mmCIF file of C-alpha atoms in Angstrom:
data_model
loop_
_atom_site.group_PDB
_atom_site.id
_atom_site.type_symbol
_atom_site.label_atom_id
_atom_site.label_comp_id
_atom_site.label_asym_id
_atom_site.label_seq_id
_atom_site.Cartn_x
_atom_site.Cartn_y
_atom_site.Cartn_z
ATOM 1 C CA MET A 1 175.622 -67.878 27.521
ATOM 2 C CA SER A 2 175.905 -65.544 24.546
ATOM 3 C CA ARG A 3 177.199 -66.722 21.169
ATOM 4 C CA PRO A 4 179.062 -63.726 19.712
ATOM 5 C CA LEU A 5 181.578 -65.832 17.749
ATOM 6 C CA THR A 6 181.026 -68.420 15.036
ATOM 7 C CA GLU A 7 181.171 -71.965 16.386
ATOM 8 C CA PHE A 8 182.899 -74.539 14.175
ATOM 9 C CA LYS A 9 182.783 -78.321 14.196
ATOM 10 C CA SER A 10 186.505 -78.725 13.609
ATOM 11 C CA ASP A 11 189.783 -76.813 13.403
ATOM 12 C CA ARG A 12 190.011 -78.107 9.811
ATOM 13 C CA ASP A 13 186.662 -76.885 8.470
ATOM 14 C CA ASN A 14 186.909 -75.041 5.170
ATOM 15 C CA ASP A 15 185.477 -71.911 6.791
ATOM 16 C CA VAL A 16 188.219 -72.059 9.420
ATOM 17 C CA LYS A 17 190.857 -72.454 6.714
ATOM 18 C CA ASP A 18 189.598 -69.226 5.157
ATOM 19 C CA LEU A 19 190.267 -67.520 8.492
ATOM 20 C CA TYR A 20 193.764 -69.007 8.682
ATOM 21 C CA GLU A 21 194.539 -67.198 5.426
ATOM 22 C CA LYS A 22 193.676 -63.914 7.142
ATOM 23 C CA ILE A 23 195.553 -64.724 10.333
ATOM 24 C CA TYR A 24 198.861 -66.092 9.022
ATOM 25 C CA PRO A 25 201.234 -64.449 6.537
ATOM 26 C CA ASN A 26 202.572 -66.507 3.627
ATOM 27 C CA ILE A 27 199.943 -69.239 3.924
ATOM 28 C CA SER A 28 198.378 -70.791 0.816
ATOM 29 C CA ILE A 29 195.458 -73.166 0.267
ATOM 30 C CA SER A 30 195.307 -75.262 -2.877
ATOM 31 C CA GLY A 31 193.570 -78.195 -4.541
ATOM 32 C CA ILE A 32 190.238 -79.909 -4.008
ATOM 33 C CA ARG A 33 191.357 -81.055 -0.563
ATOM 34 C CA ARG A 34 192.378 -77.469 0.268
ATOM 35 C CA ILE A 35 195.830 -78.422 1.526
ATOM 36 C CA MET A 36 197.506 -75.621 3.469
ATOM 37 C CA THR A 37 201.179 -74.712 3.104
ATOM 38 C CA ILE A 38 203.188 -71.925 4.679
ATOM 39 C CA VAL A 39 206.541 -70.346 3.834
ATOM 40 C CA LEU A 40 208.781 -69.629 6.834
ATOM 41 C CA GLY A 41 212.225 -68.354 7.754
ATOM 42 C CA ASP A 42 215.065 -66.736 5.878
ATOM 43 C CA SER A 43 215.431 -69.892 3.797
ATOM 44 C CA LYS A 44 211.816 -69.519 2.594
ATOM 45 C CA LYS A 45 211.102 -73.203 3.109
ATOM 46 C CA THR A 46 207.579 -74.477 2.559
ATOM 47 C CA PHE A 47 205.788 -76.634 5.132
ATOM 48 C CA VAL A 48 202.449 -78.436 5.011
ATOM 49 C CA VAL A 49 200.303 -77.360 7.962
ATOM 50 C CA ASN A 50 196.911 -78.197 9.383
ATOM 51 C CA GLY A 51 194.550 -76.835 11.982
ATOM 52 C CA ASP A 52 195.027 -77.515 15.677
ATOM 53 C CA GLN A 53 192.736 -77.061 18.663
ATOM 54 C CA CYS A 54 194.887 -75.114 21.120
ATOM 55 C CA ILE A 55 193.010 -75.942 24.331
ATOM 56 C CA ASN A 56 191.544 -79.433 24.434
ATOM 57 C CA LEU A 57 190.156 -80.444 27.814
ATOM 58 C CA LYS A 58 189.559 -84.168 27.980
ATOM 59 C CA LEU A 59 187.667 -85.363 31.018
ATOM 60 C CA GLY A 60 186.969 -88.903 32.125
ATOM 61 C CA ASN A 61 190.317 -90.624 31.723
ATOM 62 C CA ALA A 62 193.698 -90.672 33.409
ATOM 63 C CA TYR A 63 196.713 -90.364 31.118
ATOM 64 C CA ASP A 64 200.313 -91.347 31.700
ATOM 65 C CA GLY A 65 203.022 -88.700 31.838
ATOM 66 C CA ILE A 66 203.072 -84.997 32.584
ATOM 67 C CA GLY A 67 199.941 -84.334 30.563
ATOM 68 C CA SER A 68 197.683 -86.395 32.823
ATOM 69 C CA ILE A 69 194.124 -85.206 33.369
ATOM 70 C CA ILE A 70 192.322 -86.286 36.532
ATOM 71 C CA ASN A 71 190.239 -89.440 36.443
ATOM 72 C CA LEU A 72 186.601 -88.526 37.062
ATOM 73 C CA ASN A 73 185.913 -92.013 38.400
ATOM 74 C CA LYS A 74 187.865 -91.070 41.520
ATOM 75 C CA LEU A 75 185.762 -87.969 42.266
ATOM 76 C CA SER A 76 182.443 -87.536 44.007
ATOM 77 C CA GLU A 77 179.256 -87.376 41.952
ATOM 78 C CA ASP A 78 178.793 -83.714 42.901
ATOM 79 C CA SER A 79 182.320 -82.822 41.755
ATOM 80 C CA VAL A 80 181.868 -84.621 38.442
ATOM 81 C CA LYS A 81 178.594 -82.785 37.794
ATOM 82 C CA LYS A 82 180.164 -79.398 38.518
ATOM 83 C CA ILE A 83 183.174 -80.125 36.301
ATOM 84 C CA GLU A 84 180.886 -81.135 33.446
ATOM 85 C CA GLU A 85 178.897 -77.907 33.869
ATOM 86 C CA LEU A 86 182.093 -75.859 33.689
ATOM 87 C CA ASN A 87 183.250 -77.808 30.677
ATOM 88 C CA LEU A 88 180.014 -76.995 28.849
ATOM 89 C CA LEU A 89 180.853 -73.313 29.261
ATOM 90 C CA ILE A 90 184.367 -73.893 27.981
ATOM 91 C CA ASP A 91 183.317 -76.148 25.100
ATOM 92 C CA TYR A 92 181.795 -73.293 23.104
ATOM 93 C CA TYR A 93 184.977 -71.208 23.048
ATOM 94 C CA SER A 94 186.968 -74.358 22.341
ATOM 95 C CA HIS A 95 185.269 -74.423 18.930
ATOM 96 C CA THR A 96 185.813 -70.800 17.925
ATOM 97 C CA ILE A 97 188.687 -69.145 16.094
ATOM 98 C CA LEU A 98 190.103 -68.026 19.463
ATOM 99 C CA ASN A 99 191.045 -71.648 20.077
ATOM 100 C CA TYR A 100 192.341 -72.607 16.625
ATOM 101 C CA SER A 101 195.876 -72.327 15.300
ATOM 102 C CA ILE A 102 198.101 -74.159 12.830
ATOM 103 C CA LEU A 103 200.817 -76.750 13.380
ATOM 104 C CA PRO A 104 202.961 -78.518 10.785
ATOM 105 C CA VAL A 105 201.994 -81.878 9.390
ATOM 106 C CA THR A 106 205.592 -81.972 8.173
ATOM 107 C CA GLY A 107 207.566 -83.422 11.074
ATOM 108 C CA GLY A 108 204.493 -84.361 13.101
ATOM 109 C CA LEU A 109 204.505 -81.518 15.649
ATOM 110 C CA ASN A 110 200.744 -81.915 16.020
ATOM 111 C CA ASN A 111 201.358 -85.531 17.090
ATOM 112 C CA ILE A 112 203.958 -84.427 19.632
ATOM 113 C CA LYS A 113 201.508 -82.075 21.337
ATOM 114 C CA TRP A 114 199.134 -85.004 21.697
ATOM 115 C CA ARG A 115 201.615 -87.689 22.719
ATOM 116 C CA LEU A 116 203.717 -85.808 25.241
ATOM 117 C CA GLY A 117 201.040 -83.918 27.100
ATOM 118 C CA SER A 118 197.584 -85.307 26.327
ATOM 119 C CA ASP A 119 197.164 -82.263 24.045
ATOM 120 C CA ARG A 120 197.745 -79.796 26.899
ATOM 121 C CA ILE A 121 199.018 -76.456 25.599
ATOM 122 C CA ASP A 122 200.982 -75.670 28.777
ATOM 123 C CA THR A 123 202.857 -78.975 28.606
ATOM 124 C CA PHE A 124 203.492 -78.405 24.896
ATOM 125 C CA ILE A 125 205.029 -75.000 25.642
ATOM 126 C CA PHE A 126 207.075 -76.481 28.495
ATOM 127 C CA VAL A 127 208.559 -79.066 26.108
ATOM 128 C CA LEU A 128 209.225 -76.411 23.452
ATOM 129 C CA ASP A 129 210.979 -74.259 26.048
ATOM 130 C CA GLN A 130 213.214 -77.218 26.898
ATOM 131 C CA TYR A 131 213.983 -77.631 23.202
ATOM 132 C CA TYR A 132 214.879 -74.030 22.416
ATOM 133 C CA LYS A 133 217.029 -73.712 25.539
ATOM 134 C CA ASN A 134 218.907 -76.902 24.570
ATOM 135 C CA ILE A 135 217.923 -78.524 27.855
ATOM 136 C CA ASN A 136 216.177 -81.471 26.237
ATOM 137 C CA ARG A 137 215.855 -81.517 22.451
ATOM 138 C CA ALA A 138 215.434 -85.273 22.166
ATOM 139 C CA ILE A 139 211.986 -85.381 23.757
ATOM 140 C CA ILE A 140 210.557 -83.508 20.765
ATOM 141 C CA LEU A 141 212.781 -84.860 18.007
ATOM 142 C CA ASN A 142 212.147 -88.480 18.980
ATOM 143 C CA SER A 143 208.383 -88.092 19.230
ATOM 144 C CA GLY A 144 207.339 -86.589 15.918
ATOM 145 C CA SER A 145 206.422 -89.857 14.229
ATOM 146 C CA SER A 146 205.542 -93.380 15.219
ATOM 147 C CA ASN A 147 208.869 -94.782 14.044
ATOM 148 C CA GLY A 148 211.107 -91.771 14.703
ATOM 149 C CA ASP A 149 212.716 -91.922 11.239
ATOM 150 C CA VAL A 150 215.580 -89.590 10.350
ATOM 151 C CA GLY A 151 213.654 -87.870 7.563
ATOM 152 C CA THR A 152 210.851 -86.870 9.901
ATOM 153 C CA ARG A 153 213.331 -85.562 12.462
ATOM 154 C CA LYS A 154 215.066 -83.401 9.876
ATOM 155 C CA LYS A 155 211.763 -81.936 8.688
ATOM 156 C CA LEU A 156 210.780 -81.194 12.263
ATOM 157 C CA GLU A 157 214.144 -79.570 13.022
ATOM 158 C CA SER A 158 213.801 -77.492 9.873
ATOM 159 C CA PHE A 159 210.406 -76.183 10.954
ATOM 160 C CA LEU A 160 211.501 -75.437 14.513
ATOM 161 C CA SER A 161 214.634 -73.660 13.280
ATOM 162 C CA SER A 162 212.365 -71.110 11.595
ATOM 163 C CA PHE A 163 211.977 -69.625 15.078
ATOM 164 C CA GLY A 164 214.834 -68.501 17.290
ATOM 165 C CA SER A 165 213.126 -69.075 20.629
ATOM 166 C CA VAL A 166 209.988 -70.381 22.276
ATOM 167 C CA GLU A 167 208.808 -66.755 22.474
ATOM 168 C CA GLU A 168 209.054 -66.392 18.690
ATOM 169 C CA PHE A 169 207.287 -69.720 18.186
ATOM 170 C CA VAL A 170 204.377 -68.877 20.501
ATOM 171 C CA SER A 171 204.041 -65.351 19.130
ATOM 172 C CA PHE A 172 203.785 -66.595 15.542
ATOM 173 C CA ILE A 173 201.806 -69.819 15.941
ATOM 174 C CA TYR A 174 199.275 -68.390 18.386
ATOM 175 C CA ARG A 175 199.335 -64.866 16.909
ATOM 176 C CA LEU A 176 200.082 -63.116 20.186
ATOM 177 C CA ASP A 177 201.909 -59.854 20.778
ATOM 178 C CA PRO A 178 205.488 -60.429 22.049
ATOM 179 C CA ASP A 179 204.674 -59.208 25.570
ATOM 180 C CA ASP A 180 201.535 -61.353 25.699
ATOM 181 C CA SER A 181 203.559 -64.339 24.483
ATOM 182 C CA LYS A 182 206.047 -63.916 27.325
ATOM 183 C CA LYS A 183 203.234 -63.703 29.870
ATOM 184 C CA PHE A 184 201.474 -66.782 28.548
ATOM 185 C CA ILE A 185 204.729 -68.755 28.384
ATOM 186 C CA LYS A 186 205.519 -67.836 31.987
ATOM 187 C CA ASP A 187 202.080 -68.993 33.128
ATOM 188 C CA SER A 188 202.356 -72.196 31.084
ATOM 189 C CA LEU A 189 205.792 -73.112 32.424
ATOM 190 C CA GLY A 190 204.400 -72.896 35.934
ATOM 191 C CA SER A 191 201.918 -75.700 35.289
ATOM 192 C CA GLY A 192 203.078 -77.501 32.163
ATOM 193 C CA SER A 193 205.679 -79.667 33.860
ATOM 194 C CA GLU A 194 203.153 -81.195 36.262
ATOM 195 C CA PRO A 195 200.253 -83.617 35.771
ATOM 196 C CA ILE A 196 196.714 -82.510 36.545
ATOM 197 C CA LEU A 197 195.722 -84.804 39.377
ATOM 198 C CA ASP A 198 193.134 -82.890 41.381
ATOM 199 C CA ILE A 199 190.384 -80.275 41.222
ATOM 200 C CA LYS A 200 192.781 -77.419 41.911
ATOM 201 C CA GLY A 201 194.999 -78.361 38.973
ATOM 202 C CA LEU A 202 192.031 -78.738 36.641
ATOM 203 C CA CYS A 203 190.620 -75.348 37.620
ATOM 204 C CA GLN A 204 194.021 -73.723 37.096
ATOM 205 C CA TYR A 205 194.124 -75.186 33.603
ATOM 206 C CA MET A 206 190.625 -73.881 32.894
ATOM 207 C CA GLU A 207 191.731 -70.429 34.046
ATOM 208 C CA LEU A 208 194.748 -70.664 31.738
ATOM 209 C CA ALA A 209 192.366 -71.410 28.863
ATOM 210 C CA VAL A 210 190.324 -68.273 29.559
ATOM 211 C CA ASP A 211 193.515 -66.187 29.836
ATOM 212 C CA PHE A 212 194.675 -67.545 26.475
ATOM 213 C CA TRP A 213 191.399 -66.769 24.703
ATOM 214 C CA GLU A 214 191.390 -63.285 26.164
ATOM 215 C CA LEU A 215 194.892 -62.604 24.822
ATOM 216 C CA ARG A 216 193.942 -63.928 21.390
ATOM 217 C CA LEU A 217 190.771 -61.851 21.342
ATOM 218 C CA GLU A 218 192.794 -58.679 21.891
ATOM 219 C CA SER A 219 195.346 -59.684 19.263
ATOM 220 C CA MET A 220 192.732 -60.543 16.635
ATOM 221 C CA GLN A 221 190.836 -57.346 17.306
ATOM 222 C CA LYS A 222 194.013 -55.313 16.813
ATOM 223 C CA SER A 223 194.905 -57.114 13.585
ATOM 224 C CA GLY A 224 191.395 -56.747 12.187
ATOM 225 C CA VAL A 225 190.759 -60.499 11.888
ATOM 226 C CA LEU A 226 187.845 -60.048 14.289
ATOM 227 C CA ARG A 227 185.560 -57.026 14.208
ATOM 228 C CA LEU A 228 183.157 -57.713 17.035
ATOM 229 C CA LYS A 229 182.194 -54.177 18.096
ATOM 230 C CA SER A 230 179.384 -54.821 20.608
ATOM 231 C CA GLY A 231 180.151 -58.542 20.439
ATOM 232 C CA LYS A 232 183.440 -58.004 22.250
ATOM 233 C CA GLU A 233 181.556 -56.931 25.360
ATOM 234 C CA LYS A 234 179.561 -60.176 25.236
ATOM 235 C CA VAL A 235 182.746 -62.228 24.991
ATOM 236 C CA GLU A 236 184.295 -60.368 27.919
ATOM 237 C CA LYS A 237 181.174 -61.045 30.004
ATOM 238 C CA ASP A 238 181.431 -64.734 29.142
ATOM 239 C CA PHE A 239 185.048 -64.770 30.293
ATOM 240 C CA GLU A 240 184.065 -63.015 33.515
ATOM 241 C CA LEU A 241 181.342 -65.610 34.070
ATOM 242 C CA LEU A 242 183.782 -68.449 33.445
ATOM 243 C CA ARG A 243 186.377 -67.056 35.835
ATOM 244 C CA ASP A 244 183.769 -66.511 38.534
ATOM 245 C CA SER A 245 182.381 -70.049 38.144
ATOM 246 C CA ILE A 246 185.850 -71.604 38.231
ATOM 247 C CA LYS A 247 186.822 -69.557 41.290
ATOM 248 C CA LYS A 248 183.665 -70.535 43.186
ATOM 249 C CA PHE A 249 184.205 -74.194 42.382
ATOM 250 C CA THR A 250 187.849 -74.021 43.486
ATOM 251 C CA ILE A 251 186.909 -72.372 46.791
ATOM 252 C CA SER A 252 184.150 -74.914 47.443
ATOM 253 C CA LYS A 253 186.689 -77.749 47.191
ATOM 254 C CA ASN A 254 189.346 -76.210 49.464
#
């Protein structure tokens, strides 16, 4: 598979932080530790942020709750091998700028994404949608820290209030056009409320990952953050290869 994009070890590498400065307005990096802060909202409040890996496929364990990923121990040897092959294809793009965003350290929203949905982006968006529609605000506000203290809740509420809806949140945090945000939210809500318990669910999540990276590629090309030229064609071919491999695997298991 081609390697048209820089591959990073972590969403918090210094080189990645330099890219965050280009991607996000009103973000600053300071000090030896290169701490990132961002100014948001009409109130111009400042929040400490850090990098986050948007799509994080974890295979091999079963997790409690709606974020569950299938347990490979319950699958055939052939299925496990094929899943691992697909995951190798996905792993590269998981460590590029297409898969990195920021989330606030203030209020622990990065912890919430991990705790409530095993780091699944679709489950994270489902929970955020519940919050902004006032269907269930407690699930987020009570999960931002290990002890759920009032101070942490207030900081988290302050950050979330910088956005008027889940559409605004997704558009800003993931740097997607408004129409693309709505499409991705719709797709995420369709799967984010359910655990991944079988091959079909896992393949759907892999397809969602490719869709997400494709949307971010277009957005970053438009904004000038990425200037791939001929490299864009290589990325698009990789995405086509991924989709074809996922589709074939899904069909073989039906």
